[in-house]
JSON list of C-alpha atoms in Angstrom, two decimals:
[
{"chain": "Y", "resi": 1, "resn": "UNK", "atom": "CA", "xyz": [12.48, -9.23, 56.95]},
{"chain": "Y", "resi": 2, "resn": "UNK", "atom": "CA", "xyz": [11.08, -5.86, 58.05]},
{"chain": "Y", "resi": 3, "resn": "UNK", "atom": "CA", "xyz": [7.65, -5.84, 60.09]},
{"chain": "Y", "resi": 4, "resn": "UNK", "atom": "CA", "xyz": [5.23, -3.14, 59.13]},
{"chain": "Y", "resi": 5, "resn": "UNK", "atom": "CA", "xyz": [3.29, -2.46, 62.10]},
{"chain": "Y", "resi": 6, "resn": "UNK", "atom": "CA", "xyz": [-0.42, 0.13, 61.79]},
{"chain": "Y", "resi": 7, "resn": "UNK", "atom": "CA", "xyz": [-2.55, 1.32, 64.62]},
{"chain": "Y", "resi": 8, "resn": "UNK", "atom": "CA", "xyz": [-5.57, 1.52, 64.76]},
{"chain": "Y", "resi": 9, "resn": "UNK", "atom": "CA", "xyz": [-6.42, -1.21, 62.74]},
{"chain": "Y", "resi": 10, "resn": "UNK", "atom": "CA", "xyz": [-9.76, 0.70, 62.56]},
{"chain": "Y", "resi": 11, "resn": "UNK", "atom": "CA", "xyz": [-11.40, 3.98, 63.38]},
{"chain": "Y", "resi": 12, "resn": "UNK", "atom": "CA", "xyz": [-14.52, 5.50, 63.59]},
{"chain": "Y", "resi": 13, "resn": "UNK", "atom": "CA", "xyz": [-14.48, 9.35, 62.67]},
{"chain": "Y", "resi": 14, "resn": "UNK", "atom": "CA", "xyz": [-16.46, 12.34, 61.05]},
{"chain": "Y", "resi": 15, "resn": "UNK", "atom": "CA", "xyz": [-16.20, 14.77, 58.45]},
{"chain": "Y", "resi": 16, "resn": "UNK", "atom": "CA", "xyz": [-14.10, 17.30, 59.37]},
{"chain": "Y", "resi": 17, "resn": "UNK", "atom": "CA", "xyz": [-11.93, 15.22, 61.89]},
{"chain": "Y", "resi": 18, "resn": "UNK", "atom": "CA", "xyz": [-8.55, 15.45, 62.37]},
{"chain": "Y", "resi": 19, "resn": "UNK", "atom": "CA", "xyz": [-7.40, 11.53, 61.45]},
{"chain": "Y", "resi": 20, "resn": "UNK", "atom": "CA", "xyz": [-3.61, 10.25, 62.69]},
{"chain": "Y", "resi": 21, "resn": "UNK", "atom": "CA", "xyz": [-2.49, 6.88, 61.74]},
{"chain": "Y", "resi": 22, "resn": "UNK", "atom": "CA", "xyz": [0.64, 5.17, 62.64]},
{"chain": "Y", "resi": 23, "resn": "UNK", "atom": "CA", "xyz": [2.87, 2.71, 60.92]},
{"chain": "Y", "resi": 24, "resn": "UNK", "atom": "CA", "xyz": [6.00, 1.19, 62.72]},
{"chain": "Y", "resi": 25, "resn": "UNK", "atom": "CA", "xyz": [9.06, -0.57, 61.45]},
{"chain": "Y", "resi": 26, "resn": "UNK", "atom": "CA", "xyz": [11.15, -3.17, 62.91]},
{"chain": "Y", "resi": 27, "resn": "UNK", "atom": "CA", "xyz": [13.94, -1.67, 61.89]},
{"chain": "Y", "resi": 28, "resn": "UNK", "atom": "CA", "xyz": [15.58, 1.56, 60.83]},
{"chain": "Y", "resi": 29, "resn": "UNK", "atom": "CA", "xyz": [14.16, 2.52, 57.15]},
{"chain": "Y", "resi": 30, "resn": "UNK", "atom": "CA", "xyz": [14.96, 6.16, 56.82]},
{"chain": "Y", "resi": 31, "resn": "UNK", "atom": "CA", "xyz": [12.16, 7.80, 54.97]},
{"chain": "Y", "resi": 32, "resn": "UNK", "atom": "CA", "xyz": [11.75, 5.20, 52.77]},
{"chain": "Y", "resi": 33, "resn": "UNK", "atom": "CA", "xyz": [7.80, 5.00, 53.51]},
{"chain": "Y", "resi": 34, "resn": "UNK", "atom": "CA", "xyz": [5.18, 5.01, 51.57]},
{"chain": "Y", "resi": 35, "resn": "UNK", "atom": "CA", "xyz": [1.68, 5.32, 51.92]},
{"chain": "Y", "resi": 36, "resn": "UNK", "atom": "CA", "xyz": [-1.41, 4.21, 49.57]},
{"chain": "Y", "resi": 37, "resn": "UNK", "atom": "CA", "xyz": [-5.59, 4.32, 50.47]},
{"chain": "Y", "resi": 38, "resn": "UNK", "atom": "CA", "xyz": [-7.62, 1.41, 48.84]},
{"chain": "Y", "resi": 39, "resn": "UNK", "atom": "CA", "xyz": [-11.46, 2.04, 48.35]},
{"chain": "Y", "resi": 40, "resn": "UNK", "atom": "CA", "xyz": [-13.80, -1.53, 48.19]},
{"chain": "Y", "resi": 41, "resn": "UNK", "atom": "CA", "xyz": [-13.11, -3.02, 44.83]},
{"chain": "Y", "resi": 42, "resn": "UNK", "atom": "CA", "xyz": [-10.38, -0.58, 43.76]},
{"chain": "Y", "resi": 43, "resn": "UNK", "atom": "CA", "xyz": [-6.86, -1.23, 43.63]},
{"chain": "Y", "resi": 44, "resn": "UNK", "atom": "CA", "xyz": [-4.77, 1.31, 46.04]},
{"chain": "Y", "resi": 45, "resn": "UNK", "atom": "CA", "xyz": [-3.22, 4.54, 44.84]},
{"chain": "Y", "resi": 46, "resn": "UNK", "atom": "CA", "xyz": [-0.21, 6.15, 46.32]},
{"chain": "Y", "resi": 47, "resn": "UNK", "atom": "CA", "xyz": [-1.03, 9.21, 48.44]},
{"chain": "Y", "resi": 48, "resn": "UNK", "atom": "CA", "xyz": [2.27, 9.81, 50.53]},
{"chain": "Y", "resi": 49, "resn": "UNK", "atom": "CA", "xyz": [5.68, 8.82, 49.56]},
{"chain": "Y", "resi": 50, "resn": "UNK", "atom": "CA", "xyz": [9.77, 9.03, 51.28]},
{"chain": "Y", "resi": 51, "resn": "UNK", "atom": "CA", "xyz": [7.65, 9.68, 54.23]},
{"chain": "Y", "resi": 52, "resn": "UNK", "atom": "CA", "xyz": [6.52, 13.17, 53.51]},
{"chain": "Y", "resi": 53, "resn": "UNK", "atom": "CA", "xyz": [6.23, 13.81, 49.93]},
{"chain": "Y", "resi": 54, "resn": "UNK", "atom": "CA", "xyz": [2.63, 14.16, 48.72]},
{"chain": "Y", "resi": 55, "resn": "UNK", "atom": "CA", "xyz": [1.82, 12.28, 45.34]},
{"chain": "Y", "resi": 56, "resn": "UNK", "atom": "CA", "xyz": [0.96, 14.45, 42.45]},
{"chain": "Y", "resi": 57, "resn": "UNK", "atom": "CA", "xyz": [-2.96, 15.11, 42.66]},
{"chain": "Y", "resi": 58, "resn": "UNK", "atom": "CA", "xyz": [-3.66, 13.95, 46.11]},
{"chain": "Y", "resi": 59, "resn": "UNK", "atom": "CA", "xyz": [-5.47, 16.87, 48.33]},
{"chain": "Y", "resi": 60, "resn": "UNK", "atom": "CA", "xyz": [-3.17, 18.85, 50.65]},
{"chain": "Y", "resi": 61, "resn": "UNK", "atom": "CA", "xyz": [-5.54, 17.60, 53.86]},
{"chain": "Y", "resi": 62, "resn": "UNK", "atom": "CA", "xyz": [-3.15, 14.52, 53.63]},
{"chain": "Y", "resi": 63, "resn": "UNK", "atom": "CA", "xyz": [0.31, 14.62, 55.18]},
{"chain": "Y", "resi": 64, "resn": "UNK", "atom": "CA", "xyz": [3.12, 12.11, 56.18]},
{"chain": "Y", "resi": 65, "resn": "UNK", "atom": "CA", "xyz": [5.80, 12.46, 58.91]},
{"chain": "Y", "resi": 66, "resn": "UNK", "atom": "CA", "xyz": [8.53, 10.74, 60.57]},
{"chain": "Y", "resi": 67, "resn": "UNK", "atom": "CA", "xyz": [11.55, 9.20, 60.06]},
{"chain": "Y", "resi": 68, "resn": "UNK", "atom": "CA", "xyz": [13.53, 5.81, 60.83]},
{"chain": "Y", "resi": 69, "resn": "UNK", "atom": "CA", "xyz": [11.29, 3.32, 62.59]},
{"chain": "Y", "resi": 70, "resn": "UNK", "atom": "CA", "xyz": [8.03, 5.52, 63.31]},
{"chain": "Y", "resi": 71, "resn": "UNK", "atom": "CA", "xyz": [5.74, 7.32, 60.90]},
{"chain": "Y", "resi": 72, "resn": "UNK", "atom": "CA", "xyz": [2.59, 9.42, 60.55]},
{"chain": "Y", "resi": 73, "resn": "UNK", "atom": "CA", "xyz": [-0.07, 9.62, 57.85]},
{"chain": "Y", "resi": 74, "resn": "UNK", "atom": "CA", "xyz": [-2.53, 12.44, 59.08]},
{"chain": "Y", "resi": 75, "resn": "UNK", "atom": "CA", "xyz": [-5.81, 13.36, 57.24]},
{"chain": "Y", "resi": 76, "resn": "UNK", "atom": "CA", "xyz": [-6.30, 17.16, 58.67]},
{"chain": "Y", "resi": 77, "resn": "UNK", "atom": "CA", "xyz": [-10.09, 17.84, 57.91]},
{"chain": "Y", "resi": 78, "resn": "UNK", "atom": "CA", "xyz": [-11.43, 14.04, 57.06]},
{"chain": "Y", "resi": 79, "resn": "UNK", "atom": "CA", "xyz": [-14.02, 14.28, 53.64]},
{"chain": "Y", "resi": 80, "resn": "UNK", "atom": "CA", "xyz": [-16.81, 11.74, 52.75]},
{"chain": "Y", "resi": 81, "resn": "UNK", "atom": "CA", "xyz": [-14.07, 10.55, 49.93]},
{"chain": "Y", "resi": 82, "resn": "UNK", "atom": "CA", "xyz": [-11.77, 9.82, 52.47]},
{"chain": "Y", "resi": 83, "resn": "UNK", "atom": "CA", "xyz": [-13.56, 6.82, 54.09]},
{"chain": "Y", "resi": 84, "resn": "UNK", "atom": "CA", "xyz": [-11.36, 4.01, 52.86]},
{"chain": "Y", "resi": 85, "resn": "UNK", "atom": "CA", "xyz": [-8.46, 1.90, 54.10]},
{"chain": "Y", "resi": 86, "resn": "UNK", "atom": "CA", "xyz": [-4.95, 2.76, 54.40]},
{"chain": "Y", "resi": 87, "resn": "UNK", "atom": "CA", "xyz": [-1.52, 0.99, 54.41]},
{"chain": "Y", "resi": 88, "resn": "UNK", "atom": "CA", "xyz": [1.74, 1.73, 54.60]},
{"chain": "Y", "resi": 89, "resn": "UNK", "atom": "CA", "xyz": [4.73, -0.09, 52.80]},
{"chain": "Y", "resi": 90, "resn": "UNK", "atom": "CA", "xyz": [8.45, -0.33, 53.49]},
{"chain": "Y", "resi": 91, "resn": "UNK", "atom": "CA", "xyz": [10.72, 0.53, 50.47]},
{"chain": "Y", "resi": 92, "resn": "UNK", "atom": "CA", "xyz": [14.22, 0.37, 52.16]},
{"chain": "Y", "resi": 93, "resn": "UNK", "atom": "CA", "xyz": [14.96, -3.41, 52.51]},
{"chain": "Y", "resi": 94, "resn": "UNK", "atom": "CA", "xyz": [13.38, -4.91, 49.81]},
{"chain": "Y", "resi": 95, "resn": "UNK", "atom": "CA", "xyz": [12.45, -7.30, 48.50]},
{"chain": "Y", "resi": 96, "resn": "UNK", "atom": "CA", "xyz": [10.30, -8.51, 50.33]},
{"chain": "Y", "resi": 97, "resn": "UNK", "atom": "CA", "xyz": [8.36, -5.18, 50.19]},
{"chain": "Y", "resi": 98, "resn": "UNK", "atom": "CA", "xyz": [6.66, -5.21, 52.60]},
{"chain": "Y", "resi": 99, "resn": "UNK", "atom": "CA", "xyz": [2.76, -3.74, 53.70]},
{"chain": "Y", "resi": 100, "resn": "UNK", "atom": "CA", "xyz": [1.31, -2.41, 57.21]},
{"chain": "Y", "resi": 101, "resn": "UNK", "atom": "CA", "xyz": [-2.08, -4.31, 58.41]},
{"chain": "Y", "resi": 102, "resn": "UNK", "atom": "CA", "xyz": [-3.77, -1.43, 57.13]},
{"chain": "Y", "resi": 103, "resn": "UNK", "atom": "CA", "xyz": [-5.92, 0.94, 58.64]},
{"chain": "Y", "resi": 104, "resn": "UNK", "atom": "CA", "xyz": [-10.02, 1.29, 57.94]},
{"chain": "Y", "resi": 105, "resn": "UNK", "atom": "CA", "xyz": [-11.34, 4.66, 58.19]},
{"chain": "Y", "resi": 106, "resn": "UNK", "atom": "CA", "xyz": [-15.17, 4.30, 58.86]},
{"chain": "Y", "resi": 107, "resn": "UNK", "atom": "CA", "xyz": [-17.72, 6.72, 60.18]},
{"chain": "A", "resi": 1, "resn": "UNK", "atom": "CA", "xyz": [-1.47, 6.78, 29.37]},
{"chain": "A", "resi": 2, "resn": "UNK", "atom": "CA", "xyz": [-0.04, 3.89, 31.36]},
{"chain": "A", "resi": 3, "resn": "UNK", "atom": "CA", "xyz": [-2.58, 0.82, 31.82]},
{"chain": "A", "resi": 4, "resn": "UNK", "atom": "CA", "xyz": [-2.04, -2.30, 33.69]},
{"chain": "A", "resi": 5, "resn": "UNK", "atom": "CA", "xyz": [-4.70, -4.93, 32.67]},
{"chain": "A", "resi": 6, "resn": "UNK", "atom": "CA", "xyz": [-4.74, -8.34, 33.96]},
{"chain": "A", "resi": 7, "resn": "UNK", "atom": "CA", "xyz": [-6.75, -11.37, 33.32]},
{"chain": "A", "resi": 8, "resn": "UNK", "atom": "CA", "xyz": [-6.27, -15.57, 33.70]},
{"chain": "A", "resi": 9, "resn": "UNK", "atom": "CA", "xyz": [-8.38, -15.67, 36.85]},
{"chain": "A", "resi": 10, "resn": "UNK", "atom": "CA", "xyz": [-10.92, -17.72, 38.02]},
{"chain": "A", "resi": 11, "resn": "UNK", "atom": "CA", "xyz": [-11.84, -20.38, 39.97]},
{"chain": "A", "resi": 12, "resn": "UNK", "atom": "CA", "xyz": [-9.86, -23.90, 40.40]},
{"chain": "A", "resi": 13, "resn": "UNK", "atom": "CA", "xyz": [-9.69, -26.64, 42.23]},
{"chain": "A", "resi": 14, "resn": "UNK", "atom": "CA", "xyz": [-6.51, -27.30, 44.93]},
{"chain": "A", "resi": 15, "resn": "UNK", "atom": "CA", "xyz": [-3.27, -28.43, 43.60]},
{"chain": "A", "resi": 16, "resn": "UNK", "atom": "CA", "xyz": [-4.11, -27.43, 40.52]},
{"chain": "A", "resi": 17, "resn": "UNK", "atom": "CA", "xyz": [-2.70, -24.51, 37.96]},
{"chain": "A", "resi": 18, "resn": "UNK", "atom": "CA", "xyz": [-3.12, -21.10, 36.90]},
{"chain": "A", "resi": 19, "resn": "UNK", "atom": "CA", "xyz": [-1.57, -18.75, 34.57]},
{"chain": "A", "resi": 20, "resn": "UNK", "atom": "CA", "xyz": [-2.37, -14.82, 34.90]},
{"chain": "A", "resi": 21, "resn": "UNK", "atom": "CA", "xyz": [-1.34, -12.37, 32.54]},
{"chain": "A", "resi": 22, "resn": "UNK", "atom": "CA", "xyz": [-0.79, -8.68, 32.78]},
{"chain": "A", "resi": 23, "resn": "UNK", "atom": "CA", "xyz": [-1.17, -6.48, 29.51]},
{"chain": "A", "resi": 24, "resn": "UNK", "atom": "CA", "xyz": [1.21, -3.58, 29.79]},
{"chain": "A", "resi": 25, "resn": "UNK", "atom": "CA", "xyz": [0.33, 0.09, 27.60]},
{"chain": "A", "resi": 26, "resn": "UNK", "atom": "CA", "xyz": [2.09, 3.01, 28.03]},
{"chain": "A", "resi": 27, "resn": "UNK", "atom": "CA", "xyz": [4.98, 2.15, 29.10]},
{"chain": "A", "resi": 28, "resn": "UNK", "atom": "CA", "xyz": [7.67, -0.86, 28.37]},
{"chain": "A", "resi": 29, "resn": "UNK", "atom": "CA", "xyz": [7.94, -3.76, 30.77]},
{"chain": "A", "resi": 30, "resn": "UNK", "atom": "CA", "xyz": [11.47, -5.12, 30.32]},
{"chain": "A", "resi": 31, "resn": "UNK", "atom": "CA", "xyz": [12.63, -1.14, 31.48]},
{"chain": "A", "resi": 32, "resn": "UNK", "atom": "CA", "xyz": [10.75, -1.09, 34.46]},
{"chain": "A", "resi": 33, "resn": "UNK", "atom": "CA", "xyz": [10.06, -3.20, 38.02]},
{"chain": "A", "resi": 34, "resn": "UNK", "atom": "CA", "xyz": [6.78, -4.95, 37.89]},
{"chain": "A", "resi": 35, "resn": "UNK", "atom": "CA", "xyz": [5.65, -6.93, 40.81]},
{"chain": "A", "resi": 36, "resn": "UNK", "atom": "CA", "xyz": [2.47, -8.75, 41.49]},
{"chain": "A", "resi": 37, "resn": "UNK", "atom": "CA", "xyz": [0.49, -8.13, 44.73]},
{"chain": "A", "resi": 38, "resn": "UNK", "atom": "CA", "xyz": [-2.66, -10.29, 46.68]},
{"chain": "A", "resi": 39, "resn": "UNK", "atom": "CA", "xyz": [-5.56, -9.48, 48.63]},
{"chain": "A", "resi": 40, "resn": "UNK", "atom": "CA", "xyz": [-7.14, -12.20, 50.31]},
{"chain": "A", "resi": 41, "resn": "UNK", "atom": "CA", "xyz": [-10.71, -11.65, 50.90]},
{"chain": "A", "resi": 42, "resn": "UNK", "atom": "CA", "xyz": [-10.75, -8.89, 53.87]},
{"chain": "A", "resi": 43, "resn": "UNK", "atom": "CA", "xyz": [-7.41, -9.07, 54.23]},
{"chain": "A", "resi": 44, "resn": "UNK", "atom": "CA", "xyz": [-4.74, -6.61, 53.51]},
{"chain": "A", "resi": 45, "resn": "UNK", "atom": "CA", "xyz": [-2.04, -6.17, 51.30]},
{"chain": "A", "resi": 46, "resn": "UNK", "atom": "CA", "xyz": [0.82, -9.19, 50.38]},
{"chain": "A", "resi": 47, "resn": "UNK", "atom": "CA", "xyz": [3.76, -8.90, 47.91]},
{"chain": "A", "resi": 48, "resn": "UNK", "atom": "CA", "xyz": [4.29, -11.92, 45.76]},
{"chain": "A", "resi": 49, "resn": "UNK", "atom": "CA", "xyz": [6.42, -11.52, 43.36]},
{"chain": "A", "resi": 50, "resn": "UNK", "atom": "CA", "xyz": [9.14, -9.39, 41.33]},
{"chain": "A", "resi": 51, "resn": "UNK", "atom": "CA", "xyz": [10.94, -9.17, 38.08]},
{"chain": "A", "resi": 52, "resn": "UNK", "atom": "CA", "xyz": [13.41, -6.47, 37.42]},
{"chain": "A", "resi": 53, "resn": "UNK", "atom": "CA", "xyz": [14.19, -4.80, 34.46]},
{"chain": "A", "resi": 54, "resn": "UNK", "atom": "CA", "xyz": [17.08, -7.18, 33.89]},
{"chain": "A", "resi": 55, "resn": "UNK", "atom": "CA", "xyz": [15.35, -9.87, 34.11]},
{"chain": "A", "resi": 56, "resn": "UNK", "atom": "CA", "xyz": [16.20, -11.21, 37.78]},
{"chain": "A", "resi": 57, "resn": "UNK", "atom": "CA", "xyz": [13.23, -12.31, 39.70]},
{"chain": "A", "resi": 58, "resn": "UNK", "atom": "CA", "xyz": [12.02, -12.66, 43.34]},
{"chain": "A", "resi": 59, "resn": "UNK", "atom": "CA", "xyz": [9.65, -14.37, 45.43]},
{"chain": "A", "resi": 60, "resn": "UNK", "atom": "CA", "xyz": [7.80, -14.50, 48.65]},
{"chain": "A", "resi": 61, "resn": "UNK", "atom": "CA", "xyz": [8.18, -17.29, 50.68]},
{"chain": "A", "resi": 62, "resn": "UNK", "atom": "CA", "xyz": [4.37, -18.31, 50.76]},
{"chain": "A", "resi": 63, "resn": "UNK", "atom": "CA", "xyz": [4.81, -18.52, 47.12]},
{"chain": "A", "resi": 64, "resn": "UNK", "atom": "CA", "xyz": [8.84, -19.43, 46.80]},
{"chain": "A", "resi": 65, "resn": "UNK", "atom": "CA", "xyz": [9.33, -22.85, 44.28]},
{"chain": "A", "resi": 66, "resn": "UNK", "atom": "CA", "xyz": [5.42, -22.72, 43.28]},
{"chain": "A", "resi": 67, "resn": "UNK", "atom": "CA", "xyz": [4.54, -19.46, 41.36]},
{"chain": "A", "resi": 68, "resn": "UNK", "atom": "CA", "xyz": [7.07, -18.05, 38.35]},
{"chain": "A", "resi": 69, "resn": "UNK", "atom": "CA", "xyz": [6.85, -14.56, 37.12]},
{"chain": "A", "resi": 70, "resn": "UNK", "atom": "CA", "xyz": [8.08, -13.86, 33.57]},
{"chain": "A", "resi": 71, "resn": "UNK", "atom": "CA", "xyz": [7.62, -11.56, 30.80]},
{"chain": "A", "resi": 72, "resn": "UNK", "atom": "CA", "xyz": [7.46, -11.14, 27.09]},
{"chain": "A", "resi": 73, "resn": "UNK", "atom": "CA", "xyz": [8.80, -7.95, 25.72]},
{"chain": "A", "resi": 74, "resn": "UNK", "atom": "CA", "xyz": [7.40, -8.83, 22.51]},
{"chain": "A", "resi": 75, "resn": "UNK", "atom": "CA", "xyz": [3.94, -8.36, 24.13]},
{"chain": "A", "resi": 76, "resn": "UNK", "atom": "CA", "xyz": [4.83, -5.80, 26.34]},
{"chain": "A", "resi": 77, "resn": "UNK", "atom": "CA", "xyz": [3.32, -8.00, 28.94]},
{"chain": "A", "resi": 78, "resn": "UNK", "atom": "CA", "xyz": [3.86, -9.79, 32.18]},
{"chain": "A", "resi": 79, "resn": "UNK", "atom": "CA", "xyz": [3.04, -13.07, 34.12]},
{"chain": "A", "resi": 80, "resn": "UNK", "atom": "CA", "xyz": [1.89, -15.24, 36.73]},
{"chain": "A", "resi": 81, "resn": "UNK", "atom": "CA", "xyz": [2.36, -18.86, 36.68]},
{"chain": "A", "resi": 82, "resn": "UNK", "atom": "CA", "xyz": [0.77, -20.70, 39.52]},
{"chain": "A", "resi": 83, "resn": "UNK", "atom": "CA", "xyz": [1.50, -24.03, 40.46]},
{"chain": "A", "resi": 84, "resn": "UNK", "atom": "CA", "xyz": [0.23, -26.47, 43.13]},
{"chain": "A", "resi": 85, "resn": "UNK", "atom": "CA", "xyz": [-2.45, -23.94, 44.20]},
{"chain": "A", "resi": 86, "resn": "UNK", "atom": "CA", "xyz": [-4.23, -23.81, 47.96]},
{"chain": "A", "resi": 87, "resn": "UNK", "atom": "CA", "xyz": [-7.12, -22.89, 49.36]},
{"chain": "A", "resi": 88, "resn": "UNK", "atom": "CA", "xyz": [-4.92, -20.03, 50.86]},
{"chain": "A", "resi": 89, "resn": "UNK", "atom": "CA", "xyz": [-3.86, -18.82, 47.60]},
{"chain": "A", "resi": 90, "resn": "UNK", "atom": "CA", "xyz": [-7.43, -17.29, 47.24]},
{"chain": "A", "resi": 91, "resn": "UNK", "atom": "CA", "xyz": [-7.06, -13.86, 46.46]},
{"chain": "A", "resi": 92, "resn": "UNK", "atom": "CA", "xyz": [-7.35, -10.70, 44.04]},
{"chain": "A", "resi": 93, "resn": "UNK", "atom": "CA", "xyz": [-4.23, -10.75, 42.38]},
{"chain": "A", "resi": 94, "resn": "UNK", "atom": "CA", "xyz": [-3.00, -7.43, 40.93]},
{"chain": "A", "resi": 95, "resn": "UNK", "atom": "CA", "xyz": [-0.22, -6.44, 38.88]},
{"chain": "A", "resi": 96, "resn": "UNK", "atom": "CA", "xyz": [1.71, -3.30, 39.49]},
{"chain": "A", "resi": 97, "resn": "UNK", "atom": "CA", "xyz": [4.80, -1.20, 37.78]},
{"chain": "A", "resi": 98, "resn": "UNK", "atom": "CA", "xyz": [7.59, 0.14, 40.53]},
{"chain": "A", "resi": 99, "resn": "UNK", "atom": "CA", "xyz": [8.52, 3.47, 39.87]},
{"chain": "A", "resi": 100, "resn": "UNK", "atom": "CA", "xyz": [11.50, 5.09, 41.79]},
{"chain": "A", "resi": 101, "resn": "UNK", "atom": "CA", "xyz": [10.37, 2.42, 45.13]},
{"chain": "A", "resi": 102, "resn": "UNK", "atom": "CA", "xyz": [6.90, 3.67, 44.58]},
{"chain": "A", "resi": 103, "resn": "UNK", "atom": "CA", "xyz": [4.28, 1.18, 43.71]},
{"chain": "A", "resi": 104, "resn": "UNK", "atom": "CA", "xyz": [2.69, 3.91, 41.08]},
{"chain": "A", "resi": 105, "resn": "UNK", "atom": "CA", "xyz": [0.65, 1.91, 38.84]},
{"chain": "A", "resi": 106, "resn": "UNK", "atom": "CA", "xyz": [-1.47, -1.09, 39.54]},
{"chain": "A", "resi": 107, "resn": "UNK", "atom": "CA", "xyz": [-4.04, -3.34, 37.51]},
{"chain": "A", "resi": 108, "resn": "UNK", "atom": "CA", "xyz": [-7.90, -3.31, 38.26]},
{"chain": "A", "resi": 109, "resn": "UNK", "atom": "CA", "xyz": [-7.16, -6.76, 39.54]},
{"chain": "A", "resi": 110, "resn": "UNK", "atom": "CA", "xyz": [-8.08, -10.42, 38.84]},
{"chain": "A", "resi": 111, "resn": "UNK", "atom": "CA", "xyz": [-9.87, -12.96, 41.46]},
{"chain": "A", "resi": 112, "resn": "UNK", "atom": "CA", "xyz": [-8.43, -16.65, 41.80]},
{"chain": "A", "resi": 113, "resn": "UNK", "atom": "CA", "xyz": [-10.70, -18.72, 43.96]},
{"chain": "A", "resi": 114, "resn": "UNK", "atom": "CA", "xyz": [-8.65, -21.85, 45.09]},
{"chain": "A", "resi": 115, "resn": "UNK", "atom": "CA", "xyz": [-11.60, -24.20, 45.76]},
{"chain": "A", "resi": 116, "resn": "UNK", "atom": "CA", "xyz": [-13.17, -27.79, 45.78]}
]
């Protein structure tokens, strides 16, 4: 099965920050990476998906990169609504799909 | 407008069963991937389960020969039978529609507490 592998597993930033998170596979999945942010008691929502591709609706401050085993979800200018957590998820070899640890953007 | 609501949980006692259901508008079940998804208490993010359109069905391992995921197209709705439940089954279950390898739509969730 494919690991899913985030870092940090949390962070401490301010509005206006420029926020990087990183998600690694254990093996070659193309673009096929997704990312969704979960606020406490909500279920997630998609932001990012195939890597790069923002979801319909989702502020252009967000952005995905990469390709293959290493990927990027960057938040360019971080906003009071963007203090939640974030995970990234494997769509290539699947099932099992597979999540990252996630990642919990805090002040 | 595509809703996902699920309900069945609550709390019960180890070894013992649950069924949870997932109410489907918008949209028709037996067309799409729906897949069921856990959160452990502070924890992140684990698949469970899957049913494809046509019907063929996958597990996790955690979960492999005790939970069954099936549907009923004549309710437009999906489910989540849970068998020989543990203490690390404990978790907010949610229920989710695949579209295109995307999970785009998920339920509000429904708590099972696996408990003596």
């Amino acid at each position: 099965d494919i690991q899913m592998t985030q870092s940090p597993s949390s962070l401490s930033a301010s509005v206006g920050d420029r926020v990087t998170i990183t998600c690694r596979a254990s093996q070659n999945i193309f673009n096929y990476l997704n990312w969704y942010q979960q606020k406490p008691g909500k279920a997630p929502q998609v932001l990012i998906y195939l890597a790069s591709s923002l979801h319909s609706g989702v502020p252009s401050r967000f952005s995905g990169n990469g390709s293959g085993t290493d990927f990027t979800l960057t938040i360019s200018s971080l906003q009071p609504d963007d203090f939640a957590t974030y995970y990234c998820q494997q769509s290539y070899f699947t099932p099992p799909l597979t999540f990252g640890g996630g990642t919990k953007v805090e002040i | 407008e595509v809703q996902l609501v699920e309900s069945g949980g609550g709390l019960i006692q180890p070894g013992g069963s649950l069924r949870l259901s997932c109410a489907a508008s918008g949209f028709t079940v037996s067309n799409n991937y729906m897949i069921w998804v856990r959160q452990a208490p502070g924890k992140g993010l684990e698949w469970v389960s899957l049913i494809y359109a046509g019907g063929e069905v996958d597990y996790a391992d955690s979960v492999k020969g005790r939970f069954t995921i099936s549907r009923d197209n004549s309710k437009n709705t999906v489910y989540l039978e849970m068998n020989s439940l543990r203490v690390e089954d404990t978790a907010v279950y949610y229920c989710a529609r695949i579209v295109t390898a995307i999970i785009m739509y998920w339920g509000q969730g429904t708590l099972v507490t696996v408990s003596s």
